[in-house]
Amino acid sequence: MIVNFRVKNFKSIKERIELSFEAAALNNLRENVIDINTVNEKEYNLLKTISIYGPNASGKSNLIKAIDFMKNFVITSNSLNKGEKLNYKPFRLDEVYTNLASEFEVDLILDGILYNYGFSSNEKIIEKEYLYYYPKGRKATVFERENRRNSIENNIEDFKFTIDKTRQDFFASMTSTNKLYLSVSTNLENQLTEKVFNWFKDKLVIHTTDISNEWNGYTTYLINENKEKKKILSFLKGADFNISDISTMEASLDDEDDFIKKVSNIMKEDAFKKLISSRDYIEVKTTKAGKDSNGNNIEVKFDMAEESDGTNKFYELAGPFIDMLSKGNCLVFDELDTKLHSNLLIFLVMLFNKNKTHAQLLFSAHNTSVLDQKYLRRDQMYFTNRNSDNSTELYSVYDFPTEKSSSNIMKRYLSGRYRAIPFIDEELVLDSILEAINA
């Protein structure tokens, strides 16, 4: 499970900010917290869900993109060519920071052991990288790495190992200055690093606004393979979509289909050939209760494409959500509330709050229905806001000590008590825009 995430100098994030899943000393909604015992019998109380709210352009998505960046860099780092430039996105509104490394760090509990992993990098090299763990309650070093000069040509890179030093020295010799040691050594079957690497690869799942049809296809795959159909159907029934059954069937595109005719006019020839060479696809049908002309009960089938955007969004989420809850994954989801009724957003959040599989959910949203202490604790409600220098700041309702378990968080958030709402200059709009329009 994830304990903490920290990032500095990435996109709109200038100074170091921390998102913590460590539960505060609150008595309400204890079911939203899972207690984890480490091997040295130290107990951690970790939150199952965290929400992020704030105005547009305040950094909600950039925080999620920072987590996504860390995951992707860990997974793909080993495939980089020597000397290849890194994906470096510093805070650009202060020239000092455009010459500083971006920093990423995460604390994890894996198989009862606390791990601390992090790195800092610029566009050319990994400046620092480290992995510590606490197998007996005390900090132990798996590896430390530091590049003392900020260039590839003149770098002096130091590695420090206290465990399995001979093998790790060999792994280090295979690690170029633009690659993460965690990735290279795991690829070379270093068991000391593979648990952390595998968490990024298998347990951390991120849904950004760039993802569209991938999740929809996964739900369809689970139904078509008859793996989770019963659960997915319950998922949709529970959301009151009036769907009594769902089925899939293999279909194929025909030369006379309107779809084929339309895309043939807009796609490049080679791409069109690829499309029609693999015409088979899976068609999804929903079944709903209806009446015949005599008033008798009948079943009516619909194409999934005929369903509402909200139904399609919920269908898209059904397979992955069920799968991640059952596997105890950590899901990070940007704009979870898009196309969903407020009650459906609450339903999804409560699924994670009530789970007992160690699954965790971090999500951003604008729909404030879940900002209620019936559903979330004060330490589960985070906000992003813009500082005076337009950098992102991050804090939670728990950081406001005057708030109590009886406080109306939604009302106070919308009133601006936590600052994380947009300031709309109505006078500017009226004077400069409507005046011109009305004229």
JSON list of N, CA and C in Angstrom, two decimals, residues 4-71:
[
{"chain": "A", "resi": 4, "resn": "ASN", "atom": "N", "xyz": [2.95, 7.51, 1.46]},
{"chain": "A", "resi": 4, "resn": "ASN", "atom": "CA", "xyz": [3.13, 8.93, 1.14]},
{"chain": "A", "resi": 4, "resn": "ASN", "atom": "C", "xyz": [3.68, 9.08, -0.27]},
{"chain": "A", "resi": 5, "resn": "PHE", "atom": "N", "xyz": [3.36, 10.21, -0.90]},
{"chain": "A", "resi": 5, "resn": "PHE", "atom": "CA", "xyz": [3.97, 10.57, -2.18]},
{"chain": "A", "resi": 5, "resn": "PHE", "atom": "C", "xyz": [4.42, 12.02, -2.09]},
{"chain": "A", "resi": 6, "resn": "ARG", "atom": "N", "xyz": [5.65, 12.29, -2.56]},
{"chain": "A", "resi": 6, "resn": "ARG", "atom": "CA", "xyz": [6.19, 13.65, -2.52]},
{"chain": "A", "resi": 6, "resn": "ARG", "atom": "C", "xyz": [6.77, 14.01, -3.88]},
{"chain": "A", "resi": 7, "resn": "VAL", "atom": "N", "xyz": [6.63, 15.28, -4.24]},
{"chain": "A", "resi": 7, "resn": "VAL", "atom": "CA", "xyz": [7.16, 15.74, -5.53]},
{"chain": "A", "resi": 7, "resn": "VAL", "atom": "C", "xyz": [7.58, 17.20, -5.40]},
{"chain": "A", "resi": 8, "resn": "LYS", "atom": "N", "xyz": [8.61, 17.57, -6.17]},
{"chain": "A", "resi": 8, "resn": "LYS", "atom": "CA", "xyz": [9.10, 18.94, -6.19]},
{"chain": "A", "resi": 8, "resn": "LYS", "atom": "C", "xyz": [9.56, 19.29, -7.60]},
{"chain": "A", "resi": 9, "resn": "ASN", "atom": "N", "xyz": [9.27, 20.52, -8.01]},
{"chain": "A", "resi": 9, "resn": "ASN", "atom": "CA", "xyz": [9.74, 21.06, -9.28]},
{"chain": "A", "resi": 9, "resn": "ASN", "atom": "C", "xyz": [9.28, 20.23, -10.47]},
{"chain": "A", "resi": 10, "resn": "PHE", "atom": "N", "xyz": [7.97, 20.08, -10.57]},
{"chain": "A", "resi": 10, "resn": "PHE", "atom": "CA", "xyz": [7.37, 19.37, -11.71]},
{"chain": "A", "resi": 10, "resn": "PHE", "atom": "C", "xyz": [6.14, 20.14, -12.17]},
{"chain": "A", "resi": 11, "resn": "LYS", "atom": "N", "xyz": [6.18, 20.65, -13.41]},
{"chain": "A", "resi": 11, "resn": "LYS", "atom": "CA", "xyz": [5.08, 21.42, -13.98]},
{"chain": "A", "resi": 11, "resn": "LYS", "atom": "C", "xyz": [4.71, 22.57, -13.05]},
{"chain": "A", "resi": 12, "resn": "SER", "atom": "N", "xyz": [3.46, 22.65, -12.56]},
{"chain": "A", "resi": 12, "resn": "SER", "atom": "CA", "xyz": [3.08, 23.78, -11.71]},
{"chain": "A", "resi": 12, "resn": "SER", "atom": "C", "xyz": [3.51, 23.59, -10.25]},
{"chain": "A", "resi": 13, "resn": "ILE", "atom": "N", "xyz": [4.07, 22.44, -9.93]},
{"chain": "A", "resi": 13, "resn": "ILE", "atom": "CA", "xyz": [4.52, 22.17, -8.55]},
{"chain": "A", "resi": 13, "resn": "ILE", "atom": "C", "xyz": [5.95, 22.66, -8.39]},
{"chain": "A", "resi": 14, "resn": "LYS", "atom": "N", "xyz": [6.13, 23.68, -7.59]},
{"chain": "A", "resi": 14, "resn": "LYS", "atom": "CA", "xyz": [7.44, 24.31, -7.42]},
{"chain": "A", "resi": 14, "resn": "LYS", "atom": "C", "xyz": [8.16, 23.76, -6.20]},
{"chain": "A", "resi": 15, "resn": "GLU", "atom": "N", "xyz": [7.66, 24.07, -5.03]},
{"chain": "A", "resi": 15, "resn": "GLU", "atom": "CA", "xyz": [8.25, 23.54, -3.80]},
{"chain": "A", "resi": 15, "resn": "GLU", "atom": "C", "xyz": [7.70, 22.15, -3.51]},
{"chain": "A", "resi": 16, "resn": "ARG", "atom": "N", "xyz": [8.38, 21.45, -2.64]},
{"chain": "A", "resi": 16, "resn": "ARG", "atom": "CA", "xyz": [8.02, 20.08, -2.29]},
{"chain": "A", "resi": 16, "resn": "ARG", "atom": "C", "xyz": [6.63, 20.02, -1.65]},
{"chain": "A", "resi": 17, "resn": "ILE", "atom": "N", "xyz": [5.77, 19.17, -2.20]},
{"chain": "A", "resi": 17, "resn": "ILE", "atom": "CA", "xyz": [4.46, 18.94, -1.59]},
{"chain": "A", "resi": 17, "resn": "ILE", "atom": "C", "xyz": [4.33, 17.45, -1.27]},
{"chain": "A", "resi": 18, "resn": "GLU", "atom": "N", "xyz": [3.49, 17.15, -0.30]},
{"chain": "A", "resi": 18, "resn": "GLU", "atom": "CA", "xyz": [3.32, 15.76, 0.13]},
{"chain": "A", "resi": 18, "resn": "GLU", "atom": "C", "xyz": [1.84, 15.41, 0.19]},
{"chain": "A", "resi": 19, "resn": "LEU", "atom": "N", "xyz": [1.51, 14.27, -0.39]},
{"chain": "A", "resi": 19, "resn": "LEU", "atom": "CA", "xyz": [0.17, 13.68, -0.28]},
{"chain": "A", "resi": 19, "resn": "LEU", "atom": "C", "xyz": [0.31, 12.46, 0.61]},
{"chain": "A", "resi": 20, "resn": "SER", "atom": "N", "xyz": [-0.38, 12.46, 1.74]},
{"chain": "A", "resi": 20, "resn": "SER", "atom": "CA", "xyz": [-0.20, 11.39, 2.73]},
{"chain": "A", "resi": 20, "resn": "SER", "atom": "C", "xyz": [-1.47, 10.56, 2.91]},
{"chain": "A", "resi": 21, "resn": "PHE", "atom": "N", "xyz": [-1.29, 9.24, 2.83]},
{"chain": "A", "resi": 21, "resn": "PHE", "atom": "CA", "xyz": [-2.37, 8.31, 3.13]},
{"chain": "A", "resi": 21, "resn": "PHE", "atom": "C", "xyz": [-2.36, 7.90, 4.60]},
{"chain": "A", "resi": 22, "resn": "GLU", "atom": "N", "xyz": [-1.48, 8.46, 5.39]},
{"chain": "A", "resi": 22, "resn": "GLU", "atom": "CA", "xyz": [-1.46, 8.14, 6.82]},
{"chain": "A", "resi": 22, "resn": "GLU", "atom": "C", "xyz": [-2.64, 8.83, 7.50]},
{"chain": "A", "resi": 23, "resn": "ALA", "atom": "N", "xyz": [-3.47, 8.06, 8.17]},
{"chain": "A", "resi": 23, "resn": "ALA", "atom": "CA", "xyz": [-4.67, 8.60, 8.79]},
{"chain": "A", "resi": 23, "resn": "ALA", "atom": "C", "xyz": [-4.32, 9.45, 10.00]},
{"chain": "A", "resi": 24, "resn": "ALA", "atom": "N", "xyz": [-5.06, 10.53, 10.16]},
{"chain": "A", "resi": 24, "resn": "ALA", "atom": "CA", "xyz": [-4.88, 11.39, 11.33]},
{"chain": "A", "resi": 24, "resn": "ALA", "atom": "C", "xyz": [-5.64, 10.81, 12.52]},
{"chain": "A", "resi": 25, "resn": "ALA", "atom": "N", "xyz": [-5.47, 11.43, 13.67]},
{"chain": "A", "resi": 25, "resn": "ALA", "atom": "CA", "xyz": [-6.11, 10.95, 14.89]},
{"chain": "A", "resi": 25, "resn": "ALA", "atom": "C", "xyz": [-7.56, 11.44, 14.95]},
{"chain": "A", "resi": 26, "resn": "LEU", "atom": "N", "xyz": [-8.39, 10.84, 14.10]},
{"chain": "A", "resi": 26, "resn": "LEU", "atom": "CA", "xyz": [-9.81, 11.17, 14.06]},
{"chain": "A", "resi": 26, "resn": "LEU", "atom": "C", "xyz": [-10.62, 9.94, 14.44]},
{"chain": "A", "resi": 27, "resn": "ASN", "atom": "N", "xyz": [-11.74, 10.15, 15.09]},
{"chain": "A", "resi": 27, "resn": "ASN", "atom": "CA", "xyz": [-12.54, 9.02, 15.57]},
{"chain": "A", "resi": 27, "resn": "ASN", "atom": "C", "xyz": [-13.65, 8.61, 14.60]},
{"chain": "A", "resi": 28, "resn": "ASN", "atom": "N", "xyz": [-13.99, 9.49, 13.66]},
{"chain": "A", "resi": 28, "resn": "ASN", "atom": "CA", "xyz": [-15.12, 9.17, 12.78]},
{"chain": "A", "resi": 28, "resn": "ASN", "atom": "C", "xyz": [-14.69, 8.35, 11.58]},
{"chain": "A", "resi": 29, "resn": "LEU", "atom": "N", "xyz": [-15.63, 7.60, 11.03]},
{"chain": "A", "resi": 29, "resn": "LEU", "atom": "CA", "xyz": [-15.44, 6.78, 9.83]},
{"chain": "A", "resi": 29, "resn": "LEU", "atom": "C", "xyz": [-14.18, 5.91, 9.90]},
{"chain": "A", "resi": 30, "resn": "ARG", "atom": "N", "xyz": [-14.09, 5.14, 10.94]},
{"chain": "A", "resi": 30, "resn": "ARG", "atom": "CA", "xyz": [-12.93, 4.24, 11.08]},
{"chain": "A", "resi": 30, "resn": "ARG", "atom": "C", "xyz": [-12.89, 3.18, 9.99]},
{"chain": "A", "resi": 31, "resn": "GLU", "atom": "N", "xyz": [-14.05, 2.90, 9.36]},
{"chain": "A", "resi": 31, "resn": "GLU", "atom": "CA", "xyz": [-14.07, 1.91, 8.28]},
{"chain": "A", "resi": 31, "resn": "GLU", "atom": "C", "xyz": [-13.35, 2.42, 7.03]},
{"chain": "A", "resi": 32, "resn": "ASN", "atom": "N", "xyz": [-13.08, 3.72, 6.97]},
{"chain": "A", "resi": 32, "resn": "ASN", "atom": "CA", "xyz": [-12.32, 4.29, 5.85]},
{"chain": "A", "resi": 32, "resn": "ASN", "atom": "C", "xyz": [-10.81, 4.13, 6.02]},
{"chain": "A", "resi": 33, "resn": "VAL", "atom": "N", "xyz": [-10.42, 3.51, 7.11]},
{"chain": "A", "resi": 33, "resn": "VAL", "atom": "CA", "xyz": [-9.00, 3.33, 7.43]},
{"chain": "A", "resi": 33, "resn": "VAL", "atom": "C", "xyz": [-8.70, 1.84, 7.55]},
{"chain": "A", "resi": 34, "resn": "ILE", "atom": "N", "xyz": [-7.54, 1.44, 7.03]},
{"chain": "A", "resi": 34, "resn": "ILE", "atom": "CA", "xyz": [-7.12, 0.05, 7.19]},
{"chain": "A", "resi": 34, "resn": "ILE", "atom": "C", "xyz": [-5.84, 0.02, 8.01]},
{"chain": "A", "resi": 35, "resn": "ASP", "atom": "N", "xyz": [-5.78, -0.87, 8.97]},
{"chain": "A", "resi": 35, "resn": "ASP", "atom": "CA", "xyz": [-4.63, -0.98, 9.86]},
{"chain": "A", "resi": 35, "resn": "ASP", "atom": "C", "xyz": [-3.66, -2.03, 9.32]},
{"chain": "A", "resi": 36, "resn": "ILE", "atom": "N", "xyz": [-2.42, -1.62, 9.13]},
{"chain": "A", "resi": 36, "resn": "ILE", "atom": "CA", "xyz": [-1.39, -2.49, 8.57]},
{"chain": "A", "resi": 36, "resn": "ILE", "atom": "C", "xyz": [-0.28, -2.68, 9.60]},
{"chain": "A", "resi": 37, "resn": "ASN", "atom": "N", "xyz": [0.02, -3.92, 9.90]},
{"chain": "A", "resi": 37, "resn": "ASN", "atom": "CA", "xyz": [1.13, -4.22, 10.80]},
{"chain": "A", "resi": 37, "resn": "ASN", "atom": "C", "xyz": [2.37, -4.59, 9.99]},
{"chain": "A", "resi": 38, "resn": "THR", "atom": "N", "xyz": [3.49, -3.95, 10.28]},
{"chain": "A", "resi": 38, "resn": "THR", "atom": "CA", "xyz": [4.74, -4.28, 9.62]},
{"chain": "A", "resi": 38, "resn": "THR", "atom": "C", "xyz": [5.43, -5.40, 10.38]},
{"chain": "A", "resi": 39, "resn": "VAL", "atom": "N", "xyz": [6.52, -5.93, 9.82]},
{"chain": "A", "resi": 39, "resn": "VAL", "atom": "CA", "xyz": [7.18, -7.09, 10.42]},
{"chain": "A", "resi": 39, "resn": "VAL", "atom": "C", "xyz": [7.75, -6.79, 11.80]},
{"chain": "A", "resi": 40, "resn": "ASN", "atom": "N", "xyz": [8.02, -5.53, 12.07]},
{"chain": "A", "resi": 40, "resn": "ASN", "atom": "CA", "xyz": [8.53, -5.18, 13.40]},
{"chain": "A", "resi": 40, "resn": "ASN", "atom": "C", "xyz": [7.40, -4.78, 14.34]},
{"chain": "A", "resi": 41, "resn": "GLU", "atom": "N", "xyz": [6.15, -5.14, 13.93]},
{"chain": "A", "resi": 41, "resn": "GLU", "atom": "CA", "xyz": [4.95, -4.95, 14.72]},
{"chain": "A", "resi": 41, "resn": "GLU", "atom": "C", "xyz": [4.57, -3.48, 14.91]},
{"chain": "A", "resi": 42, "resn": "LYS", "atom": "N", "xyz": [5.11, -2.61, 14.07]},
{"chain": "A", "resi": 42, "resn": "LYS", "atom": "CA", "xyz": [4.66, -1.22, 14.08]},
{"chain": "A", "resi": 42, "resn": "LYS", "atom": "C", "xyz": [3.40, -1.12, 13.23]},
{"chain": "A", "resi": 43, "resn": "GLU", "atom": "N", "xyz": [2.39, -0.44, 13.76]},
{"chain": "A", "resi": 43, "resn": "GLU", "atom": "CA", "xyz": [1.11, -0.36, 13.06]},
{"chain": "A", "resi": 43, "resn": "GLU", "atom": "C", "xyz": [0.99, 0.95, 12.31]},
{"chain": "A", "resi": 44, "resn": "TYR", "atom": "N", "xyz": [0.55, 0.86, 11.05]},
{"chain": "A", "resi": 44, "resn": "TYR", "atom": "CA", "xyz": [0.25, 2.03, 10.23]},
{"chain": "A", "resi": 44, "resn": "TYR", "atom": "C", "xyz": [-1.24, 2.06, 9.96]},
{"chain": "A", "resi": 45, "resn": "ASN", "atom": "N", "xyz": [-1.84, 3.22, 10.12]},
{"chain": "A", "resi": 45, "resn": "ASN", "atom": "CA", "xyz": [-3.26, 3.41, 9.83]},
{"chain": "A", "resi": 45, "resn": "ASN", "atom": "C", "xyz": [-3.36, 4.19, 8.52]},
{"chain": "A", "resi": 46, "resn": "LEU", "atom": "N", "xyz": [-3.76, 3.50, 7.46]},
{"chain": "A", "resi": 46, "resn": "LEU", "atom": "CA", "xyz": [-3.74, 4.09, 6.13]},
{"chain": "A", "resi": 46, "resn": "LEU", "atom": "C", "xyz": [-5.14, 4.32, 5.58]},
{"chain": "A", "resi": 47, "resn": "LEU", "atom": "N", "xyz": [-5.30, 5.44, 4.90]},
{"chain": "A", "resi": 47, "resn": "LEU", "atom": "CA", "xyz": [-6.58, 5.81, 4.31]},
{"chain": "A", "resi": 47, "resn": "LEU", "atom": "C", "xyz": [-6.83, 4.98, 3.05]},
{"chain": "A", "resi": 48, "resn": "LYS", "atom": "N", "xyz": [-8.08, 4.62, 2.85]},
{"chain": "A", "resi": 48, "resn": "LYS", "atom": "CA", "xyz": [-8.45, 3.86, 1.66]},
{"chain": "A", "resi": 48, "resn": "LYS", "atom": "C", "xyz": [-8.71, 4.77, 0.46]},
{"chain": "A", "resi": 49, "resn": "THR", "atom": "N", "xyz": [-9.16, 5.98, 0.73]},
{"chain": "A", "resi": 49, "resn": "THR", "atom": "CA", "xyz": [-9.44, 6.91, -0.37]},
{"chain": "A", "resi": 49, "resn": "THR", "atom": "C", "xyz": [-8.97, 8.31, 0.00]},
{"chain": "A", "resi": 50, "resn": "ILE", "atom": "N", "xyz": [-8.59, 9.08, -1.02]},
{"chain": "A", "resi": 50, "resn": "ILE", "atom": "CA", "xyz": [-8.28, 10.50, -0.87]},
{"chain": "A", "resi": 50, "resn": "ILE", "atom": "C", "xyz": [-8.87, 11.24, -2.07]},
{"chain": "A", "resi": 51, "resn": "SER", "atom": "N", "xyz": [-9.52, 12.36, -1.79]},
{"chain": "A", "resi": 51, "resn": "SER", "atom": "CA", "xyz": [-10.08, 13.20, -2.85]},
{"chain": "A", "resi": 51, "resn": "SER", "atom": "C", "xyz": [-9.25, 14.47, -2.98]},
{"chain": "A", "resi": 52, "resn": "ILE", "atom": "N", "xyz": [-9.22, 15.01, -4.21]},
{"chain": "A", "resi": 52, "resn": "ILE", "atom": "CA", "xyz": [-8.52, 16.27, -4.45]},
{"chain": "A", "resi": 52, "resn": "ILE", "atom": "C", "xyz": [-9.48, 17.21, -5.17]},
{"chain": "A", "resi": 53, "resn": "TYR", "atom": "N", "xyz": [-9.70, 18.38, -4.56]},
{"chain": "A", "resi": 53, "resn": "TYR", "atom": "CA", "xyz": [-10.55, 19.41, -5.15]},
{"chain": "A", "resi": 53, "resn": "TYR", "atom": "C", "xyz": [-9.76, 20.70, -5.31]},
{"chain": "A", "resi": 54, "resn": "GLY", "atom": "N", "xyz": [-10.27, 21.58, -6.13]},
{"chain": "A", "resi": 54, "resn": "GLY", "atom": "CA", "xyz": [-9.61, 22.85, -6.34]},
{"chain": "A", "resi": 54, "resn": "GLY", "atom": "C", "xyz": [-10.02, 23.45, -7.66]},
{"chain": "A", "resi": 55, "resn": "PRO", "atom": "N", "xyz": [-9.70, 24.72, -7.88]},
{"chain": "A", "resi": 55, "resn": "PRO", "atom": "CA", "xyz": [-10.08, 25.38, -9.15]},
{"chain": "A", "resi": 55, "resn": "PRO", "atom": "C", "xyz": [-9.30, 24.83, -10.32]},
{"chain": "A", "resi": 56, "resn": "ASN", "atom": "N", "xyz": [-9.79, 25.10, -11.53]},
{"chain": "A", "resi": 56, "resn": "ASN", "atom": "CA", "xyz": [-9.06, 24.74, -12.73]},
{"chain": "A", "resi": 56, "resn": "ASN", "atom": "C", "xyz": [-7.69, 25.41, -12.72]},
{"chain": "A", "resi": 57, "resn": "ALA", "atom": "N", "xyz": [-6.70, 24.70, -13.25]},
{"chain": "A", "resi": 57, "resn": "ALA", "atom": "CA", "xyz": [-5.33, 25.22, -13.36]},
{"chain": "A", "resi": 57, "resn": "ALA", "atom": "C", "xyz": [-4.66, 25.44, -12.00]},
{"chain": "A", "resi": 58, "resn": "SER", "atom": "N", "xyz": [-5.15, 24.75, -10.97]},
{"chain": "A", "resi": 58, "resn": "SER", "atom": "CA", "xyz": [-4.52, 24.88, -9.65]},
{"chain": "A", "resi": 58, "resn": "SER", "atom": "C", "xyz": [-3.52, 23.76, -9.39]},
{"chain": "A", "resi": 59, "resn": "GLY", "atom": "N", "xyz": [-3.52, 22.71, -10.22]},
{"chain": "A", "resi": 59, "resn": "GLY", "atom": "CA", "xyz": [-2.51, 21.66, -10.07]},
{"chain": "A", "resi": 59, "resn": "GLY", "atom": "C", "xyz": [-3.04, 20.29, -9.73]},
{"chain": "A", "resi": 60, "resn": "LYS", "atom": "N", "xyz": [-4.36, 20.09, -9.72]},
{"chain": "A", "resi": 60, "resn": "LYS", "atom": "CA", "xyz": [-4.91, 18.76, -9.42]},
{"chain": "A", "resi": 60, "resn": "LYS", "atom": "C", "xyz": [-4.37, 17.72, -10.40]},
{"chain": "A", "resi": 61, "resn": "SER", "atom": "N", "xyz": [-4.54, 18.02, -11.68]},
{"chain": "A", "resi": 61, "resn": "SER", "atom": "CA", "xyz": [-4.08, 17.07, -12.71]},
{"chain": "A", "resi": 61, "resn": "SER", "atom": "C", "xyz": [-2.56, 16.94, -12.71]},
{"chain": "A", "resi": 62, "resn": "ASN", "atom": "N", "xyz": [-1.86, 18.02, -12.40]},
{"chain": "A", "resi": 62, "resn": "ASN", "atom": "CA", "xyz": [-0.39, 17.95, -12.40]},
{"chain": "A", "resi": 62, "resn": "ASN", "atom": "C", "xyz": [0.13, 17.06, -11.28]},
{"chain": "A", "resi": 63, "resn": "LEU", "atom": "N", "xyz": [-0.58, 17.02, -10.15]},
{"chain": "A", "resi": 63, "resn": "LEU", "atom": "CA", "xyz": [-0.20, 16.10, -9.08]},
{"chain": "A", "resi": 63, "resn": "LEU", "atom": "C", "xyz": [-0.36, 14.66, -9.54]},
{"chain": "A", "resi": 64, "resn": "ILE", "atom": "N", "xyz": [-1.46, 14.39, -10.22]},
{"chain": "A", "resi": 64, "resn": "ILE", "atom": "CA", "xyz": [-1.69, 13.04, -10.75]},
{"chain": "A", "resi": 64, "resn": "ILE", "atom": "C", "xyz": [-0.70, 12.72, -11.86]},
{"chain": "A", "resi": 65, "resn": "LYS", "atom": "N", "xyz": [-0.39, 13.72, -12.69]},
{"chain": "A", "resi": 65, "resn": "LYS", "atom": "CA", "xyz": [0.61, 13.51, -13.74]},
{"chain": "A", "resi": 65, "resn": "LYS", "atom": "C", "xyz": [2.00, 13.26, -13.15]},
{"chain": "A", "resi": 66, "resn": "ALA", "atom": "N", "xyz": [2.28, 13.81, -11.99]},
{"chain": "A", "resi": 66, "resn": "ALA", "atom": "CA", "xyz": [3.57, 13.55, -11.33]},
{"chain": "A", "resi": 66, "resn": "ALA", "atom": "C", "xyz": [3.67, 12.09, -10.92]},
{"chain": "A", "resi": 67, "resn": "ILE", "atom": "N", "xyz": [2.58, 11.54, -10.38]},
{"chain": "A", "resi": 67, "resn": "ILE", "atom": "CA", "xyz": [2.56, 10.11, -10.03]},
{"chain": "A", "resi": 67, "resn": "ILE", "atom": "C", "xyz": [2.69, 9.26, -11.28]},
{"chain": "A", "resi": 68, "resn": "ASP", "atom": "N", "xyz": [1.98, 9.68, -12.33]},
{"chain": "A", "resi": 68, "resn": "ASP", "atom": "CA", "xyz": [2.03, 8.97, -13.61]},
{"chain": "A", "resi": 68, "resn": "ASP", "atom": "C", "xyz": [3.44, 9.02, -14.21]},
{"chain": "A", "resi": 69, "resn": "PHE", "atom": "N", "xyz": [4.09, 10.18, -14.10]},
{"chain": "A", "resi": 69, "resn": "PHE", "atom": "CA", "xyz": [5.46, 10.33, -14.59]},
{"chain": "A", "resi": 69, "resn": "PHE", "atom": "C", "xyz": [6.40, 9.36, -13.87]},
{"chain": "A", "resi": 70, "resn": "MET", "atom": "N", "xyz": [6.28, 9.30, -12.55]},
{"chain": "A", "resi": 70, "resn": "MET", "atom": "CA", "xyz": [7.15, 8.43, -11.76]},
{"chain": "A", "resi": 70, "resn": "MET", "atom": "C", "xyz": [6.95, 6.97, -12.16]},
{"chain": "A", "resi": 71, "resn": "LYS", "atom": "N", "xyz": [5.70, 6.56, -12.30]},
{"chain": "A", "resi": 71, "resn": "LYS", "atom": "CA", "xyz": [5.41, 5.18, -12.70]},
{"chain": "A", "resi": 71, "resn": "LYS", "atom": "C", "xyz": [6.01, 4.86, -14.07]}
]
